[in-house]
PDB file of C-alpha atoms and ligand atoms in Angstrom:
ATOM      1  CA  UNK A 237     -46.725  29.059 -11.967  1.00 30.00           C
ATOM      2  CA  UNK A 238     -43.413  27.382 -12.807  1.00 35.00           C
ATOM      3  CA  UNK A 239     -41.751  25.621 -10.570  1.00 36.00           C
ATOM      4  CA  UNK A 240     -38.634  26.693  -9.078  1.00 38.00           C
ATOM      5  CA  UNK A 241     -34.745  25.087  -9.486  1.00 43.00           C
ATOM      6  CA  UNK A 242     -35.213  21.416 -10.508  1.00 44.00           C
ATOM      7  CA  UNK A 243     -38.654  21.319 -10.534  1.00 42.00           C
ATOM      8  CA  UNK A 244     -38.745  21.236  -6.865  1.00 45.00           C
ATOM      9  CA  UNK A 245     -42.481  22.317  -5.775  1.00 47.00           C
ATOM     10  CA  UNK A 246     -42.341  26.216  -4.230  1.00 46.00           C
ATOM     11  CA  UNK A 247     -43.184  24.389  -0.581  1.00 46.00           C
ATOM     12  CA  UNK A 248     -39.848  21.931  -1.070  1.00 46.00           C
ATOM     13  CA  UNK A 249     -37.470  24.972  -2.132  1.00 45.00           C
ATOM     14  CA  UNK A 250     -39.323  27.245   0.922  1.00 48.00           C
ATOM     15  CA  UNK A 251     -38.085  24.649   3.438  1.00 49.00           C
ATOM     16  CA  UNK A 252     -35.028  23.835   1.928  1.00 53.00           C
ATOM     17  CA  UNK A 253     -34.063  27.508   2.066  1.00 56.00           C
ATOM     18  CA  UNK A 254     -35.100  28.138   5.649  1.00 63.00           C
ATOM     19  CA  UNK A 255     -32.414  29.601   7.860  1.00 69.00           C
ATOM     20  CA  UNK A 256     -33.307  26.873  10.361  1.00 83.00           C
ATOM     21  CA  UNK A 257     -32.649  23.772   8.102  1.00 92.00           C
ATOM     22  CA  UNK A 258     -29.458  22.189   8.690  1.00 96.00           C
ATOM     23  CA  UNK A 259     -26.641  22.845   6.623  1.00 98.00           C
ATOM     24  CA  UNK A 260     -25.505  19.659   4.477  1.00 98.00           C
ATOM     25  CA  UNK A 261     -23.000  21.060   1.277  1.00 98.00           C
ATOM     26  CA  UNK A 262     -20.216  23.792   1.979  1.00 98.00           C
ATOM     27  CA  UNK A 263     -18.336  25.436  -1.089  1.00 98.00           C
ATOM     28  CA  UNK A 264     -15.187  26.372  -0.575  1.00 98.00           C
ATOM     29  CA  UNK A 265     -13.673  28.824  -3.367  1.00 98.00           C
ATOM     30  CA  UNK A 266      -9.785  28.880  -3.225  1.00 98.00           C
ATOM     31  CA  UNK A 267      -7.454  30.968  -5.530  1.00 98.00           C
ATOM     32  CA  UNK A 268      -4.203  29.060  -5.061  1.00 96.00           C
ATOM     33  CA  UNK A 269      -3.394  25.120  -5.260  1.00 93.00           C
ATOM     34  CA  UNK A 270      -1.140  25.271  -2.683  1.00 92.00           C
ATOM     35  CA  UNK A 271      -3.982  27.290   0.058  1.00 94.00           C
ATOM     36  CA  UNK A 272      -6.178  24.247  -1.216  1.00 95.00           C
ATOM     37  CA  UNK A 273      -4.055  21.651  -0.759  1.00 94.00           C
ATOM     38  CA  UNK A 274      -3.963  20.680   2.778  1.00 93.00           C
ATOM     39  CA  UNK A 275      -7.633  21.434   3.077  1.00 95.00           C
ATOM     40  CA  UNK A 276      -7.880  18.565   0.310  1.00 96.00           C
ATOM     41  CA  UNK A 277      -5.822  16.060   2.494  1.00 95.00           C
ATOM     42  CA  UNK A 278      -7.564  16.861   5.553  1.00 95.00           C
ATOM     43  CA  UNK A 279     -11.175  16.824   4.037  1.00 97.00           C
ATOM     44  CA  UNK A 280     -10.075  13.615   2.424  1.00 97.00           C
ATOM     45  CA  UNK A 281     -11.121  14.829  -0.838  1.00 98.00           C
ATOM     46  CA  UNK A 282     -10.625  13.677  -4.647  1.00 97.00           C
ATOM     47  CA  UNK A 283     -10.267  15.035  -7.558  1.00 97.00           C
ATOM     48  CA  UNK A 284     -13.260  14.500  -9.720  1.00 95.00           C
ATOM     49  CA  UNK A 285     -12.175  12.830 -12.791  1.00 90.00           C
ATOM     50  CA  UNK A 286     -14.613  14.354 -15.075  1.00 90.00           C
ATOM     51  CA  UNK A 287     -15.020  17.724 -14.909  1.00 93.00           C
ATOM     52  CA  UNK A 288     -18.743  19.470 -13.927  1.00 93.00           C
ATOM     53  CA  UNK A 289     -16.991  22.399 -15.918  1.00 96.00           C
ATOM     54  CA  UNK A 290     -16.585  23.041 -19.686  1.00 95.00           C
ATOM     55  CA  UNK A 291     -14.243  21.134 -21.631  1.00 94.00           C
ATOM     56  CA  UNK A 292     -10.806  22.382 -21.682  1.00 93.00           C
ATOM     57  CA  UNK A 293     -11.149  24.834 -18.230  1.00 96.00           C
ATOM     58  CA  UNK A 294      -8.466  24.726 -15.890  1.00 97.00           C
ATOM     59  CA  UNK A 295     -10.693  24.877 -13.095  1.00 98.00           C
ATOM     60  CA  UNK A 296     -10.071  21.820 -10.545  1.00 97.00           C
ATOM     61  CA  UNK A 297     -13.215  20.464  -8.157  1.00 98.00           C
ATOM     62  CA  UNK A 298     -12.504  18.104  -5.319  1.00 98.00           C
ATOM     63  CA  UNK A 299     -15.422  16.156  -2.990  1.00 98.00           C
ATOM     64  CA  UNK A 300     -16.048  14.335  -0.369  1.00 98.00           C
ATOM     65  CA  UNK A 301     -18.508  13.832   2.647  1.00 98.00           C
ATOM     66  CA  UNK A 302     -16.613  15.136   5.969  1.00 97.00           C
ATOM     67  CA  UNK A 303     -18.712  14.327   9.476  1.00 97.00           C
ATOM     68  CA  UNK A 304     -22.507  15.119   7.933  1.00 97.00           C
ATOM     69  CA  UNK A 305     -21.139  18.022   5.346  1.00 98.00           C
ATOM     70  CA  UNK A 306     -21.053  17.555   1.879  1.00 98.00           C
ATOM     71  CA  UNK A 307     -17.423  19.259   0.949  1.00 98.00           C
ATOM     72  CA  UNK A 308     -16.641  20.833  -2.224  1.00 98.00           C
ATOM     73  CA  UNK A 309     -13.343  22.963  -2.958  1.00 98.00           C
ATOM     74  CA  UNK A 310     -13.526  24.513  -6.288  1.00 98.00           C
ATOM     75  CA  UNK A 311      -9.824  25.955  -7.879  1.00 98.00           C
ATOM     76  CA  UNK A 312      -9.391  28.334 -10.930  1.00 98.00           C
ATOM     77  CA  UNK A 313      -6.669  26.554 -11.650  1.00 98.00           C
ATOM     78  CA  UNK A 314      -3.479  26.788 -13.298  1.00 97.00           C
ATOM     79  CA  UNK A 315      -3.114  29.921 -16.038  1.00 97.00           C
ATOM     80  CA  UNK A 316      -3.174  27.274 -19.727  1.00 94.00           C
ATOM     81  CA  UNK A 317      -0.358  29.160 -20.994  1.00 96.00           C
ATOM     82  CA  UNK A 318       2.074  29.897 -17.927  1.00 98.00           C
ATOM     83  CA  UNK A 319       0.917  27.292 -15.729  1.00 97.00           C
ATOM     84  CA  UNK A 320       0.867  29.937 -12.291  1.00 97.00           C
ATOM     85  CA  UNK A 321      -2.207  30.055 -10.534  1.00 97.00           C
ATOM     86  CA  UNK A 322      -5.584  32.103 -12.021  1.00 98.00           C
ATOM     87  CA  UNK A 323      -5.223  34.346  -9.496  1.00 98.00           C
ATOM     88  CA  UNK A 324      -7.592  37.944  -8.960  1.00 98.00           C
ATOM     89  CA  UNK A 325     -11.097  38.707  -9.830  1.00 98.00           C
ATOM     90  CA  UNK A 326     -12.178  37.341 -12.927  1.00 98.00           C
ATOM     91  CA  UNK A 327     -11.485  33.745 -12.641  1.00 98.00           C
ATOM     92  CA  UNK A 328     -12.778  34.271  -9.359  1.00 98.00           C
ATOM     93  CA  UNK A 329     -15.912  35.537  -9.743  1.00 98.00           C
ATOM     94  CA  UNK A 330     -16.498  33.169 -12.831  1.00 98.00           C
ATOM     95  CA  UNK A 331     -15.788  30.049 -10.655  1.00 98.00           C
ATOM     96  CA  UNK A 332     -18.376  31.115  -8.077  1.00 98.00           C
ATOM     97  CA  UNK A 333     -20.630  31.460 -10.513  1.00 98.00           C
ATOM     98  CA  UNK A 334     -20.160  28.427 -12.242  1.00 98.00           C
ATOM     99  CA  UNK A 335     -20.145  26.078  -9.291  1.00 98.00           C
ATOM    100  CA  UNK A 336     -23.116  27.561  -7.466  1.00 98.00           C
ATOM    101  CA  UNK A 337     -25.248  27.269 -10.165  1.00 97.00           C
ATOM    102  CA  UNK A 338     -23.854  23.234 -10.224  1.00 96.00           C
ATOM    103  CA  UNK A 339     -23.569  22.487  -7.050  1.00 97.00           C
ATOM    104  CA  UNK A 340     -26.249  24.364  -5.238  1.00 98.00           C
ATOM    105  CA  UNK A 341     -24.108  24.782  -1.593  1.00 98.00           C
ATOM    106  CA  UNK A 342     -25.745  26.300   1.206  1.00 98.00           C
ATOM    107  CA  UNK A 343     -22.914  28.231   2.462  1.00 98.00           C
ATOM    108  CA  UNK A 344     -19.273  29.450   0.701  1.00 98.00           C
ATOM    109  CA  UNK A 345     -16.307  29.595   2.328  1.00 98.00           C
ATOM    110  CA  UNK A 346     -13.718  31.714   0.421  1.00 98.00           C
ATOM    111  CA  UNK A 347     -10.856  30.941   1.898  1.00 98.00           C
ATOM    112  CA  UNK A 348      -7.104  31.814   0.948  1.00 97.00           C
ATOM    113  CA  UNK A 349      -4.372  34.528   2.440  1.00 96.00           C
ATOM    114  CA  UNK A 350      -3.954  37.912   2.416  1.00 97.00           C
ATOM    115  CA  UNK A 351      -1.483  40.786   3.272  1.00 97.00           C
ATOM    116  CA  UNK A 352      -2.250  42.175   6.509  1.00 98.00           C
ATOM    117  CA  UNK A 353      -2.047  45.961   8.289  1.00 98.00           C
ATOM    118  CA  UNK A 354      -0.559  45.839  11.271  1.00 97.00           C
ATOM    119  CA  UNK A 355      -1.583  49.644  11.917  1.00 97.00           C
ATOM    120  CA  UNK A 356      -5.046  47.775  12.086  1.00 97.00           C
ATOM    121  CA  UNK A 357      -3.450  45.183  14.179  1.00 96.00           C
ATOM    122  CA  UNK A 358      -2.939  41.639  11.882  1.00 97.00           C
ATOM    123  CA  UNK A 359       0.107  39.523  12.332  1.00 96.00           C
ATOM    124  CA  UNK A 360       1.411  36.971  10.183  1.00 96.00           C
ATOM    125  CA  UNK A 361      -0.499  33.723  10.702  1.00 96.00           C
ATOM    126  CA  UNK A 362      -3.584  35.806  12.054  1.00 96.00           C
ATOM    127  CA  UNK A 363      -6.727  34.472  10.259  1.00 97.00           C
ATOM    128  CA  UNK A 364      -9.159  36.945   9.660  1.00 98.00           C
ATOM    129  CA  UNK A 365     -13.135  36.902   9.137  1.00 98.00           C
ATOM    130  CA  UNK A 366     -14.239  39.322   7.263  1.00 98.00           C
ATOM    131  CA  UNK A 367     -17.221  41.500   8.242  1.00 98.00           C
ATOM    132  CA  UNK A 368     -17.273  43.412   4.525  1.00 98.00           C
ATOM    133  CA  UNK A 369     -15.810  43.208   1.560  1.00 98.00           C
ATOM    134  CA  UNK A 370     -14.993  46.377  -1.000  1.00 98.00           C
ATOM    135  CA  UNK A 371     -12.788  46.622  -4.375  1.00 98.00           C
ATOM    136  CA  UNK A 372      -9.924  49.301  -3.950  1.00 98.00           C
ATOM    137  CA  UNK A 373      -9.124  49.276  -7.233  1.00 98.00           C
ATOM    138  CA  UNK A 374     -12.150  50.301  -9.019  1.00 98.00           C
ATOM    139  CA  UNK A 375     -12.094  54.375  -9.680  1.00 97.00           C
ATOM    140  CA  UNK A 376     -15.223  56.538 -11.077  1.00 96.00           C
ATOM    141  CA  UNK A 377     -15.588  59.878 -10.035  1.00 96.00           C
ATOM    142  CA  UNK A 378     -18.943  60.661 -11.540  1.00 97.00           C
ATOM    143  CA  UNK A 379     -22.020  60.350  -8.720  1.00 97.00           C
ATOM    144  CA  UNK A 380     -23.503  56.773  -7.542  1.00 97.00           C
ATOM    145  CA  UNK A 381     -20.667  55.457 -10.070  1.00 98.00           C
ATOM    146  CA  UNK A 382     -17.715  55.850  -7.393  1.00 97.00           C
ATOM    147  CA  UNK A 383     -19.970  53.755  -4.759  1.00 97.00           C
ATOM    148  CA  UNK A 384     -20.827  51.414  -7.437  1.00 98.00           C
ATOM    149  CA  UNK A 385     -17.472  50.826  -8.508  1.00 98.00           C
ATOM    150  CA  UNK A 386     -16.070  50.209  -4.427  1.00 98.00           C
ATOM    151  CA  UNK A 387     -19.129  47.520  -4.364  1.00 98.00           C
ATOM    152  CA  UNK A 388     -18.875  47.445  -0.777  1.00 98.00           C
ATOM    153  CA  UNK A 389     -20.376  44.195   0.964  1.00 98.00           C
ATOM    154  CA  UNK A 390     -21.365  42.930   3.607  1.00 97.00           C
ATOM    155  CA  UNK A 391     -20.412  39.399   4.793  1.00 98.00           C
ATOM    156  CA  UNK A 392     -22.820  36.645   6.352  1.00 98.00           C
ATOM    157  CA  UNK A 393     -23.038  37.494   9.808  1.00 97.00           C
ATOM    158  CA  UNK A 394     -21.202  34.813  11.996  1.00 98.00           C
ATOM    159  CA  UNK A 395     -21.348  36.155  15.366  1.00 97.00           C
ATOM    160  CA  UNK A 396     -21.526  32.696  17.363  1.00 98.00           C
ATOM    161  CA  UNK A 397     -18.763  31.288  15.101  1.00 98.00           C
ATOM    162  CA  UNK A 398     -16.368  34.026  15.272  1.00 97.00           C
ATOM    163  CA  UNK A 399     -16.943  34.176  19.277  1.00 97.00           C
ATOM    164  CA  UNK A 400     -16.471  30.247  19.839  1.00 97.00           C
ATOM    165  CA  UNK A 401     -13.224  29.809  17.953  1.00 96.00           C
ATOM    166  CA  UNK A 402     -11.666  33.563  18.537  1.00 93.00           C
ATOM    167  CA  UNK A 403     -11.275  34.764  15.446  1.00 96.00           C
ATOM    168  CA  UNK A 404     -10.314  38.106  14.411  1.00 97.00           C
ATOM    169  CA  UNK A 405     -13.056  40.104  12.616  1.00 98.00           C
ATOM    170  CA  UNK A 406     -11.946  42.929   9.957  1.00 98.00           C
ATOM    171  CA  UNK A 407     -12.834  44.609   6.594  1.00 98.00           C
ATOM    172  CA  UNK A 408     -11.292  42.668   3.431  1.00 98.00           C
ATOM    173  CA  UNK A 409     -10.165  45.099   0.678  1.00 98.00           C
ATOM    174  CA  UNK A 410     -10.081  43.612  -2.849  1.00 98.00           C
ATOM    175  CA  UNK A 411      -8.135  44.409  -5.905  1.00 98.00           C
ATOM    176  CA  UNK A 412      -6.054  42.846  -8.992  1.00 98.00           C
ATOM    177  CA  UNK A 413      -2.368  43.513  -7.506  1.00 97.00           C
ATOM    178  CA  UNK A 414      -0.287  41.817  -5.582  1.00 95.00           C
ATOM    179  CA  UNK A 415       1.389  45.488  -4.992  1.00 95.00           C
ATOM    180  CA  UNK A 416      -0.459  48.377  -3.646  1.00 96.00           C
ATOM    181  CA  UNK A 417       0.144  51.753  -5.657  1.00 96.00           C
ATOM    182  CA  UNK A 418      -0.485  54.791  -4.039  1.00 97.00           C
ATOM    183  CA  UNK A 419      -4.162  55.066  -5.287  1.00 97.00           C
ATOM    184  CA  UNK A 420      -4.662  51.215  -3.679  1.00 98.00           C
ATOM    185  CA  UNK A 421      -3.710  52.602  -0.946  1.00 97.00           C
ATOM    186  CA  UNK A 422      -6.113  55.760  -0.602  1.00 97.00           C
ATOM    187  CA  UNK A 423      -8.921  53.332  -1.377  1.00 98.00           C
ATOM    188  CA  UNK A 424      -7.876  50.315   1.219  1.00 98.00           C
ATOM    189  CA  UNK A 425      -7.813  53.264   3.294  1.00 98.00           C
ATOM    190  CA  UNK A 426     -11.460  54.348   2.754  1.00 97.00           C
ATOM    191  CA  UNK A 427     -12.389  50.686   2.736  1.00 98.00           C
ATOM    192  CA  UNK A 428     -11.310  50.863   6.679  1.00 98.00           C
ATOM    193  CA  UNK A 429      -9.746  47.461   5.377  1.00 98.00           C
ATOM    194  CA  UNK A 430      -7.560  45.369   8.213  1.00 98.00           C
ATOM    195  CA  UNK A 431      -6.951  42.839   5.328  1.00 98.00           C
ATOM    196  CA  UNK A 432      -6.161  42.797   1.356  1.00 98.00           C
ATOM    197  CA  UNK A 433      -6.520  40.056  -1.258  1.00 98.00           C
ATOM    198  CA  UNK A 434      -7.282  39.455  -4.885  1.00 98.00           C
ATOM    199  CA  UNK A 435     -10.521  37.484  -4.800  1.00 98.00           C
ATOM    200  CA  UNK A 436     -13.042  38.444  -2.163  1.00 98.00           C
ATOM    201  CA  UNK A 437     -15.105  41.215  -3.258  1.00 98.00           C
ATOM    202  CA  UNK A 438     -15.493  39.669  -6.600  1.00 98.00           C
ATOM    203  CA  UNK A 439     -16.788  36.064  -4.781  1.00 98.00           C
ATOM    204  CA  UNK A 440     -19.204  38.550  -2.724  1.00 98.00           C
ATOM    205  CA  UNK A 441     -20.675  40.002  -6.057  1.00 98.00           C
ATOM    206  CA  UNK A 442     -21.268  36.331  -7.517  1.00 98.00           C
ATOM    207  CA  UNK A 443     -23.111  35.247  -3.968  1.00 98.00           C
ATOM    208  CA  UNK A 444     -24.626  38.207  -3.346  1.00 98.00           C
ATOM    209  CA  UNK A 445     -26.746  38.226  -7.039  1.00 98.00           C
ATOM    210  CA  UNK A 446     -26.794  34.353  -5.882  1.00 98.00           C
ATOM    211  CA  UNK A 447     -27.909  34.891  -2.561  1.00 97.00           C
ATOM    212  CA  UNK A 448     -25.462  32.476  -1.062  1.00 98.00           C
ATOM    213  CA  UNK A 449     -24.409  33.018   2.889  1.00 98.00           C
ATOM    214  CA  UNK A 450     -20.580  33.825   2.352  1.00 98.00           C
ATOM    215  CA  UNK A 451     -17.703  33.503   4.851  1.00 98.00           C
ATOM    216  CA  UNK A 452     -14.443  35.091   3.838  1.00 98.00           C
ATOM    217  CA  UNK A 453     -11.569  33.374   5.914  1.00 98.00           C
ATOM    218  CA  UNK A 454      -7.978  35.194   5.195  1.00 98.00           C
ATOM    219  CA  UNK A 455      -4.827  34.093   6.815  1.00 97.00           C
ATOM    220  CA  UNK A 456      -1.989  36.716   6.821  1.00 97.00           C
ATOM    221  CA  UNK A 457       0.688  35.796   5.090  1.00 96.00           C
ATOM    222  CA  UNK A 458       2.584  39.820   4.633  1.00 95.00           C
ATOM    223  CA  UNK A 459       2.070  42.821   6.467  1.00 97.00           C
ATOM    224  CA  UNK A 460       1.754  45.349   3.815  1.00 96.00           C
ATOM    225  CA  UNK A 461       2.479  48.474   6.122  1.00 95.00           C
ATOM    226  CA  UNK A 462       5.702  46.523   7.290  1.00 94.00           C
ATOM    227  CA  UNK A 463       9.607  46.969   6.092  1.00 94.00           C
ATOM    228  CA  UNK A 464       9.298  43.415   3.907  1.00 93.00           C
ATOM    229  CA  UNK A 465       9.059  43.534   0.176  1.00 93.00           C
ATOM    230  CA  UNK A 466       5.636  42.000  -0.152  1.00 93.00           C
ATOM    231  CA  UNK A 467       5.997  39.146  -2.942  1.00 93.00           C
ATOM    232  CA  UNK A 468       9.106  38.160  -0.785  1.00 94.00           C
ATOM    233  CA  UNK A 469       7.500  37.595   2.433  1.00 95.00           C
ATOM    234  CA  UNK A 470       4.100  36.459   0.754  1.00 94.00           C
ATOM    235  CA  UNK A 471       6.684  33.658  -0.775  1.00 95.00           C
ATOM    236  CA  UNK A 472       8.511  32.680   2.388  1.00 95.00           C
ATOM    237  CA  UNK A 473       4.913  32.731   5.051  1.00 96.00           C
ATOM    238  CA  UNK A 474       2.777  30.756   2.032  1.00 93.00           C
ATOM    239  CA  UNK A 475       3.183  27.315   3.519  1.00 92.00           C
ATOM    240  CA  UNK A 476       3.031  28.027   6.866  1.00 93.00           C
ATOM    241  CA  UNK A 477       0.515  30.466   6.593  1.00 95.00           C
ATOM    242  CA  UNK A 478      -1.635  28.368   4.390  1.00 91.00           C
ATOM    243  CA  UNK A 479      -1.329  25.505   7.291  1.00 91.00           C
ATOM    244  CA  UNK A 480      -2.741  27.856   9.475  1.00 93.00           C
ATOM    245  CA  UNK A 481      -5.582  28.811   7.278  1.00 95.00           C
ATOM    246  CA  UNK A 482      -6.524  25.011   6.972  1.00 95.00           C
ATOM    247  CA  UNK A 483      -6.705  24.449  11.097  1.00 95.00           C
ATOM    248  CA  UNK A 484      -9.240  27.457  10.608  1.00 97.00           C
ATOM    249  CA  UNK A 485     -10.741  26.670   7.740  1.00 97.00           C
ATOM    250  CA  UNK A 486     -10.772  22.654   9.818  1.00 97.00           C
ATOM    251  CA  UNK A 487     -12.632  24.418  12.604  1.00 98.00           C
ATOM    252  CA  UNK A 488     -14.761  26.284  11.263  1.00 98.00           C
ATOM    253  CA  UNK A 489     -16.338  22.880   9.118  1.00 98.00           C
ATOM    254  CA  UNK A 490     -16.375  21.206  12.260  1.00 98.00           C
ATOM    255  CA  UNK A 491     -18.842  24.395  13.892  1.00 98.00           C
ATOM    256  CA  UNK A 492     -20.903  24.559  10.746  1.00 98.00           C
ATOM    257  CA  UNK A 493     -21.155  20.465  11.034  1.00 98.00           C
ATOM    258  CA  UNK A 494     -24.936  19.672  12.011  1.00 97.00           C
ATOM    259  CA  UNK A 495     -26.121  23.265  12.243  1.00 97.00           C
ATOM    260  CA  UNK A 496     -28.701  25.781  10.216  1.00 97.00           C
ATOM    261  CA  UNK A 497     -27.541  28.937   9.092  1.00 97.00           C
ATOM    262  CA  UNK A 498     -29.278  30.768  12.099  1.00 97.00           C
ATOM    263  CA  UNK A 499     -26.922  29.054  14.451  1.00 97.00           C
ATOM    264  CA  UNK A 500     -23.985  30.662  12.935  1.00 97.00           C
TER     265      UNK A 500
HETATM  266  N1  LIG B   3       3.478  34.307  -6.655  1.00 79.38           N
HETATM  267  C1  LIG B   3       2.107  33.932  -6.415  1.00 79.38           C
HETATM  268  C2  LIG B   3       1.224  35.116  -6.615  1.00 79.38           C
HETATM  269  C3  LIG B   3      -0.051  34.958  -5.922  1.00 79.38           C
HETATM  270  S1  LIG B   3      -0.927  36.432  -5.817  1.00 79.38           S
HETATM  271  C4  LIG B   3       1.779  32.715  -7.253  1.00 79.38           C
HETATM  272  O1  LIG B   3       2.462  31.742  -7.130  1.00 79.38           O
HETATM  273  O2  LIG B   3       0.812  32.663  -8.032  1.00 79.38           O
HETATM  274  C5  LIG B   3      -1.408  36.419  -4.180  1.00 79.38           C
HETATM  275  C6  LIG B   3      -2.568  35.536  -3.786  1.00 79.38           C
HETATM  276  O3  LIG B   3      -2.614  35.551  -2.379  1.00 79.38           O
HETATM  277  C7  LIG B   3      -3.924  36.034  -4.241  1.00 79.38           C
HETATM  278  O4  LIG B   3      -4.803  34.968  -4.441  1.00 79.38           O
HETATM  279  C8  LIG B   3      -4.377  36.963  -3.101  1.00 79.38           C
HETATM  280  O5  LIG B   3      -5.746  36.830  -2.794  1.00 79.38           O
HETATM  281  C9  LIG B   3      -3.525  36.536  -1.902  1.00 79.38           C
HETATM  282  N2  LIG B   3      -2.676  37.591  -1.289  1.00 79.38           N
HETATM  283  C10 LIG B   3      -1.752  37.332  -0.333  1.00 79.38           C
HETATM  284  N3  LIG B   3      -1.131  38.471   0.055  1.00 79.38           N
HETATM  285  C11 LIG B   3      -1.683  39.479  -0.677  1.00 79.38           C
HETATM  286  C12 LIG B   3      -1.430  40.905  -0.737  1.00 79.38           C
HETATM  287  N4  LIG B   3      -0.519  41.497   0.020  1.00 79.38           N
HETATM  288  N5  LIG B   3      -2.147  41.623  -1.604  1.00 79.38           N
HETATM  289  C13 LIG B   3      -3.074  41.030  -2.394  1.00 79.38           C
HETATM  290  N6  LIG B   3      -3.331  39.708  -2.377  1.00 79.38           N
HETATM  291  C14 LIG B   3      -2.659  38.917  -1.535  1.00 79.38           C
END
């Protein structure tokens, strides 16, 4: 028989993938340069200067050893032509594919922000673990096909994590607006979701295929069932919000830091 990744022998791999080994590389997948930022500085990160990616990609990778952990953030980067931030689903789910298959982590984080219902009780500044993960903008009527396209997921299971640093667990709904049109919001709806982004559900097809444990850590940064314009408030709560997202994102590394996945 062939032997698996690397030509690691099946009894190397077996142990390697045991729940009970301890964790030593984290991936965290981040949409925006300015959500990765302070995560960079506090990680102590740099920029690799060449690129695991293919030539030409905007996608950015920073490293570093933090405590026993080896850190990676990976970035889509900025758009070529408009230089904003590759944003939503695609460059998403691309990235996390790309950068498992280099870098082999035993857990992702993806972490970023997200509007928040307060109906379902989030704040601004909240930071949210997700327990699933669904698209709401994904529509096919036809049988299996409407379940198929809402991809509902379920999240690694942190219960010890979550408890320890009181976080707030809720459903993430995903989709490729910033806005939420009326049929958005009959499917975040269904989705029972307490928080919305662009990414999640798109990282959770990549690592679920992959089979890579994946925590989904959203910080509120607009309460979409509030009286704010959203890309308004989104623009005004970004820094603070995203400072809140890397003391969470901070605390959560230093849990994960000389544990196995069981532990979690
Ligand atoms: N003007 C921004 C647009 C970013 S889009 C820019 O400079 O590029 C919003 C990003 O934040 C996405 O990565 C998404 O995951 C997250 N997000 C924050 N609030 C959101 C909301 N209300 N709905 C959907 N995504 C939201």
């Amino acid at each position: 028989m062939a032997p698996p990744h690397d030509g690691k022998t099946a009894a190397v791999f077996e142990e390697e993938s045991t729940p009970e080994r301890r964790i030593s590389s984290v991936l965290f997948v981040i949409a925006m340069q300015t959500e990765a930022s302070p995560l960079v500085d506090k990680f102590r990160l740099i920029e690799e200067a060449e690129s695991v990616f293919p030539e030409g990609f905007p996608w950015v990778r920073y490293y570093g050893k933090y405590k026993d952990l080896n850190i990676n953030i990976v970035c889509p980067g900025k758009d070529k032509a408009l230089g904003v931030d590759s944003v939503g689903t695609v460059p998403a789910s691309l990235l996390t594919y790309a950068s498992v298959q280099t870098l082999r982590p035993d857990i992702i984080i993806n972490a970023g922000t997200s509007g928040g219902f307060k109906a379902k009780g989030a704040s601004i500044g909240d930071v949210f673990v997700a327990s699933h993960v669904a698209f709401h903008d994904r529509r096919n009527p036809l049988p299996k096909r409407d379940i198929y396209c809402i991809g509902t997921r379920q999240a690694f299971s942190t219960p010890n994590l979550v408890k320890e640093l009181n976080l707030k667990v809720g459903k993430l709904s995903t989709g490729n607006s910033l806005d939420m049109s009326p049929q958005d919001a009959a499917g975040i709806i269904s989705n029972d979701a307490t928080v919305k982004d662009m990414e999640g559900a798109a990282v959770a097809y990549v690592t679920d295929l992959l089979k890579v444990p994946t925590i989904f850590l959203k910080a509120v940064t607009d309460i979409v069932d509030g009286d704010k314009p959203t890309p308004e408030e989104f623009l005004l709560n970004l820094a603070t919000v995203s400072a809140a997202l890397d003391r969470a994102a901070t605390q959560v590394v230093d849990f994960i830091n000389g544990k196995s996945l069981s532990d979690l």
